Short mmCIF file of C-alpha atoms in Angstrom, two decimals:
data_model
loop_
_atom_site.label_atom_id
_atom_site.label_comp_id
_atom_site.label_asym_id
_atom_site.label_seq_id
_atom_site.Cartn_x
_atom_site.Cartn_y
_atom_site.Cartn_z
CA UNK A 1 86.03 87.03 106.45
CA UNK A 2 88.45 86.84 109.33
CA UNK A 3 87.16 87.09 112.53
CA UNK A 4 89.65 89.58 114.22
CA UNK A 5 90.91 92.99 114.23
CA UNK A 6 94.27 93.88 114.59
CA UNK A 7 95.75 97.49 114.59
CA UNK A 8 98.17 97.96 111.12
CA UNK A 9 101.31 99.00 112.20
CA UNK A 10 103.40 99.27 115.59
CA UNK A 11 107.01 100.03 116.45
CA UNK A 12 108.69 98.56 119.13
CA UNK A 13 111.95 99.30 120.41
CA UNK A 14 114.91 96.77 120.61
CA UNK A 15 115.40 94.52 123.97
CA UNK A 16 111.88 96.04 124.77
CA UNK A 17 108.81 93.94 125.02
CA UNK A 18 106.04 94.30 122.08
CA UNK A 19 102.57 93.92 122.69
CA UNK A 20 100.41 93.21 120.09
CA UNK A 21 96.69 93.37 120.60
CA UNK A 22 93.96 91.63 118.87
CA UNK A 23 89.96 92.07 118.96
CA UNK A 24 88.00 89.26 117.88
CA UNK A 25 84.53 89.63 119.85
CA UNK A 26 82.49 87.38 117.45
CA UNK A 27 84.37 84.17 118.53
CA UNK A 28 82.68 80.88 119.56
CA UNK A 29 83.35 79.43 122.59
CA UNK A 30 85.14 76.01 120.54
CA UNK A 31 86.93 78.40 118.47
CA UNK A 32 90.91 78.93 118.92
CA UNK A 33 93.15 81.85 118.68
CA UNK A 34 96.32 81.23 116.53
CA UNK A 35 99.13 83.77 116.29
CA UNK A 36 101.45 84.06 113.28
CA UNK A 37 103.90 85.49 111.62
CA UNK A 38 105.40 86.66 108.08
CA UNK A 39 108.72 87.78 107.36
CA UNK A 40 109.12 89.18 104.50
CA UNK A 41 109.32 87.19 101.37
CA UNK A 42 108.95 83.77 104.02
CA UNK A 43 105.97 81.88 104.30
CA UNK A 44 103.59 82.51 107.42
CA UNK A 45 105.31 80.93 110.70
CA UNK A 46 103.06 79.61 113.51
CA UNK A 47 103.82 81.50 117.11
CA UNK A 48 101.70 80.06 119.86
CA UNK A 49 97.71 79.38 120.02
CA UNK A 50 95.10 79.21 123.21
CA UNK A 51 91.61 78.77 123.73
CA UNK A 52 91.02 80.29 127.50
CA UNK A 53 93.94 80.28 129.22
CA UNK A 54 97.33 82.18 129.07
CA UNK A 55 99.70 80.41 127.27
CA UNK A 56 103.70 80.89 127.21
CA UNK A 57 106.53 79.10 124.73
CA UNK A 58 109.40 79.84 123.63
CA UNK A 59 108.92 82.51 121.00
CA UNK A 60 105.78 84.35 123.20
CA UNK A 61 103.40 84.23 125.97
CA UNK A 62 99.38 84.63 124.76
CA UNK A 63 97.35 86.65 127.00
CA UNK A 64 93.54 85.97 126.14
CA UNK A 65 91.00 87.91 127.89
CA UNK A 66 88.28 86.16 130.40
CA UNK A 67 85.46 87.33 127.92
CA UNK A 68 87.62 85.87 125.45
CA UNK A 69 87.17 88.60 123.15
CA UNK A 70 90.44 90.01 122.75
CA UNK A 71 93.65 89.07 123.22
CA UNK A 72 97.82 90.22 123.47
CA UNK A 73 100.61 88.29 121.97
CA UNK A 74 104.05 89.44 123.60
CA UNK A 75 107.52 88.84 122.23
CA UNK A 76 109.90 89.93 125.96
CA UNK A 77 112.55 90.88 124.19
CA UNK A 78 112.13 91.84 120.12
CA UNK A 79 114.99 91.91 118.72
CA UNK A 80 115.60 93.30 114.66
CA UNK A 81 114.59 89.95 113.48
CA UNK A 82 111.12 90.06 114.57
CA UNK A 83 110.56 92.68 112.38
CA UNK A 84 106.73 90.71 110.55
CA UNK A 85 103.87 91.10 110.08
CA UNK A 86 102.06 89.63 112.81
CA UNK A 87 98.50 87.17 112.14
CA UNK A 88 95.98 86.97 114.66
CA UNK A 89 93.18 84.34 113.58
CA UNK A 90 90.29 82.72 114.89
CA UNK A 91 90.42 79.23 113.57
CA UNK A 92 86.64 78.78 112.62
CA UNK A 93 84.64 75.64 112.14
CA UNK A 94 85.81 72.71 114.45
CA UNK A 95 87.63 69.37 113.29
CA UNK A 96 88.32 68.02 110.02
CA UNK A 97 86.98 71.13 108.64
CA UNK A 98 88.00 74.04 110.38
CA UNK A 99 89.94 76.89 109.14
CA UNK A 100 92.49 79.63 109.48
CA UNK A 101 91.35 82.81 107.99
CA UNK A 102 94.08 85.43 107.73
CA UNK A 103 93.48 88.99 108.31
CA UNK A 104 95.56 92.08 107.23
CA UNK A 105 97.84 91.53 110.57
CA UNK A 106 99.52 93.83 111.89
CA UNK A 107 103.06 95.25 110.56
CA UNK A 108 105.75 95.29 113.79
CA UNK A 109 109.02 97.32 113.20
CA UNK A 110 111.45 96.76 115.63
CA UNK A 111 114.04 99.66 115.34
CA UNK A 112 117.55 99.80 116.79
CA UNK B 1 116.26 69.44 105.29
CA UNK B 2 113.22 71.62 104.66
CA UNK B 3 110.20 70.38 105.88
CA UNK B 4 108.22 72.02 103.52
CA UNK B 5 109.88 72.42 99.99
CA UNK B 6 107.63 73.96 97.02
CA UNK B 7 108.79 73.88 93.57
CA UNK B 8 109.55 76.11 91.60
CA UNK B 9 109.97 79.20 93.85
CA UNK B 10 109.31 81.62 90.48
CA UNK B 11 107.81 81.23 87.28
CA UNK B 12 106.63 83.74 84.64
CA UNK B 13 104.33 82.99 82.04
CA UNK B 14 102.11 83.78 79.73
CA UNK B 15 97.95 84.19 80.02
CA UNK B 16 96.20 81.03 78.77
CA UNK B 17 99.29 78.80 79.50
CA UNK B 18 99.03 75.80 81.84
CA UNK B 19 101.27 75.28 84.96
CA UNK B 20 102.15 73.26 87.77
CA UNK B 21 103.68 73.80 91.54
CA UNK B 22 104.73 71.06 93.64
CA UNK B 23 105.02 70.42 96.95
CA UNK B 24 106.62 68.04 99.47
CA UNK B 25 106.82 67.50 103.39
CA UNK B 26 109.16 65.29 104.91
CA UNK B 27 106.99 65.84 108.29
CA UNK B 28 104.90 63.06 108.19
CA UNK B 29 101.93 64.94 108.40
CA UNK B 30 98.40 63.80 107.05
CA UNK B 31 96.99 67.26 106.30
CA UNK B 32 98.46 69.26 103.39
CA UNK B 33 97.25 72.48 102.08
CA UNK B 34 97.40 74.96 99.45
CA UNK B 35 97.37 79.48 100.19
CA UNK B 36 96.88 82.05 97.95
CA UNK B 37 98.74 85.31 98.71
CA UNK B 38 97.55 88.10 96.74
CA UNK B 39 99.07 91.78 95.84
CA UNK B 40 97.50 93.00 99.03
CA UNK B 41 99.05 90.32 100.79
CA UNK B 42 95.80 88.68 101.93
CA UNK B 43 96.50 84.86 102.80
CA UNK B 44 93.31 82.38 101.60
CA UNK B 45 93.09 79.23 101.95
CA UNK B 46 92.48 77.32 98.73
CA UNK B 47 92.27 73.59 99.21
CA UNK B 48 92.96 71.19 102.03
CA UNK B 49 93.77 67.45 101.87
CA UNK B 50 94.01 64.36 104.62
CA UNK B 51 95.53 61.17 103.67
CA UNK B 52 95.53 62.20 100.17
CA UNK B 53 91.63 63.11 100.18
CA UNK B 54 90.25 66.29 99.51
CA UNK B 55 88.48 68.18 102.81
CA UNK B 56 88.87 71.48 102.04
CA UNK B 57 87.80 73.56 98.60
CA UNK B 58 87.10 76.97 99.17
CA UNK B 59 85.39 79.22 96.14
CA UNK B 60 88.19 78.62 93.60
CA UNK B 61 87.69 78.34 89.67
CA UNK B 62 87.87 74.66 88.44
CA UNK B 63 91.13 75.67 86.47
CA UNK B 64 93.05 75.10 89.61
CA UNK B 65 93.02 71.38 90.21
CA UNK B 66 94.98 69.73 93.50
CA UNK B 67 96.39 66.26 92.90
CA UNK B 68 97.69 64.03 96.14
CA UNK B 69 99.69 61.48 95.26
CA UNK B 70 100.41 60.38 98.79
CA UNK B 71 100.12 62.28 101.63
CA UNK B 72 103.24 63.31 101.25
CA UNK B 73 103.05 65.20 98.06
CA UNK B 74 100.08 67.79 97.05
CA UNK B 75 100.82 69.66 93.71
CA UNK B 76 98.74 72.54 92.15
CA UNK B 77 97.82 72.65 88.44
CA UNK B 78 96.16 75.37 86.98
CA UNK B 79 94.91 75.49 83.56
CA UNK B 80 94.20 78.55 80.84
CA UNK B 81 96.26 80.63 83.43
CA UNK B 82 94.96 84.52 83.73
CA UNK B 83 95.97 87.84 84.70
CA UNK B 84 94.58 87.84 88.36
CA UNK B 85 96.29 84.25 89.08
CA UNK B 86 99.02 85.90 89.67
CA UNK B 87 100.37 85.50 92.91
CA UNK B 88 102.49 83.89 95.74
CA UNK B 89 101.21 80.13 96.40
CA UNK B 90 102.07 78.71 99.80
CA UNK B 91 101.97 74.95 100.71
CA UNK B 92 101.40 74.09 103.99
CA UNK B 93 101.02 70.90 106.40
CA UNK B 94 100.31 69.62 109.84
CA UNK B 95 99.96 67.04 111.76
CA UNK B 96 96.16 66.19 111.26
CA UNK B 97 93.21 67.98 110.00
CA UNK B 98 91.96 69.12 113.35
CA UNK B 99 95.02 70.93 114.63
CA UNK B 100 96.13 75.11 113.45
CA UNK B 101 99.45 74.85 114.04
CA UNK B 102 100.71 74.67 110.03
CA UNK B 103 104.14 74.44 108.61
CA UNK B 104 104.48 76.87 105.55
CA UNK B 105 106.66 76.56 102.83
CA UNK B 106 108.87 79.47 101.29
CA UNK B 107 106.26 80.34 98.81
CA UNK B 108 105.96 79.99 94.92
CA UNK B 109 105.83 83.61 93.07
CA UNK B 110 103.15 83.07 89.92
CA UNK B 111 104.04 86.01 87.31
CA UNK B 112 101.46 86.12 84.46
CA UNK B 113 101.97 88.26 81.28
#
């Protein structure tokens, strides 16, 4: 079972910034926090991942809590073509063996 | 150049049948894997290979069998095919086993009749 929650849908307006928020209070201290994404009919796209500290590329800046139980991906600027559904995971088990276990994500519409 | 290219991106056929997807990266990566994406669109992972070994098997029924032929390739065979199969298959790779960051391919729809 995945280890987060994520809220199911959000709208965000264009040139605004969306903020997508993520709960995942059961995660171990070794364990990461990937974001990803899935536009439609495309296979899952990897965004940006942290452990403890904030982290910022090109596509999105991670904001992870201190408690490191939740945690906020924002896009600055969505435009119409970040329209996805959005993955938050906890990658569980460590090394050779871990794993990324998908949730139900959470759908963003950006609208015009 | 795609870096991850499944073949073939649709196929329909009929229960009991046998079938095959393939997969390449021209990444260089070591880890390869295979996703199920389901009618509710839930993504689980189904195998996992390194250097052509297996590392990875989640709970899936021994009529889906992986084959690496080098650790560039990992195709997915499944035998007496069934209703529920059906499905979008992603491949996947990165660098090494211990990393998150994966590189998806476009997806192969399964239809079974």
């Amino acid at each position: 079972d995945a280890k987060t929650t994520q809220p199911p849908s959000m709208d965000c307006a264009e040139g605004r910034a969306a903020n997508l928020p993520c709960n995942h209070s059961t995660i171990s201290g070794n364990e990461y926090v990937y974001w990803y994404r899935q536009i439609h009919s495309q296979g899952p796209q990897y965004i940006i991942h942290g452990l403890k500290n904030n982290e910022t590329n090109e596509m999105a800046s991670l904001i992870i809590t201190e408690d490191r139980k939740s945690s906020t991906l924002i896009l600055p600027h969505a435009t119409l073509r970040d329209t996805a559904v959005y993955y938050c995971i906890v990658r569980v088990g460590s090394g050779n063996t871990g794993k990324l276990i998908f949730g139900q994500g959470t759908t963003l519409q950006v609208k015009p | 150049d795609t870096a991850v290219s499944q073949t073939p991106k649709y196929l329909v056929t009929q229960m009991g049948n046998d079938k095959s997807i393939k997969c390449e990266q021209n990444l260089g990566h070591d880890t390869m894997y295979w996703y199920k994406q389901d009618s509710k669109k839930f993504l689980k992972i189904m195998f996992s290979y390194n250097n052509k070994e297996l590392i990875i098997n989640e709970t899936v029924p021994n009529r889906f069998s992986p084959k690496s032929p080098d650790k560039a390739h990992l195709n997915l065979h499944i035998n007496s095919l069934e209703l529920g199969d059906s499905a979008v298959y992603f491949c996947a790779s990165s660098l090494n086993p211990g990393t998150g960051e994966l590189f998806f391919g476009e997806g192969s729809r399964l239809t079974v009749l």
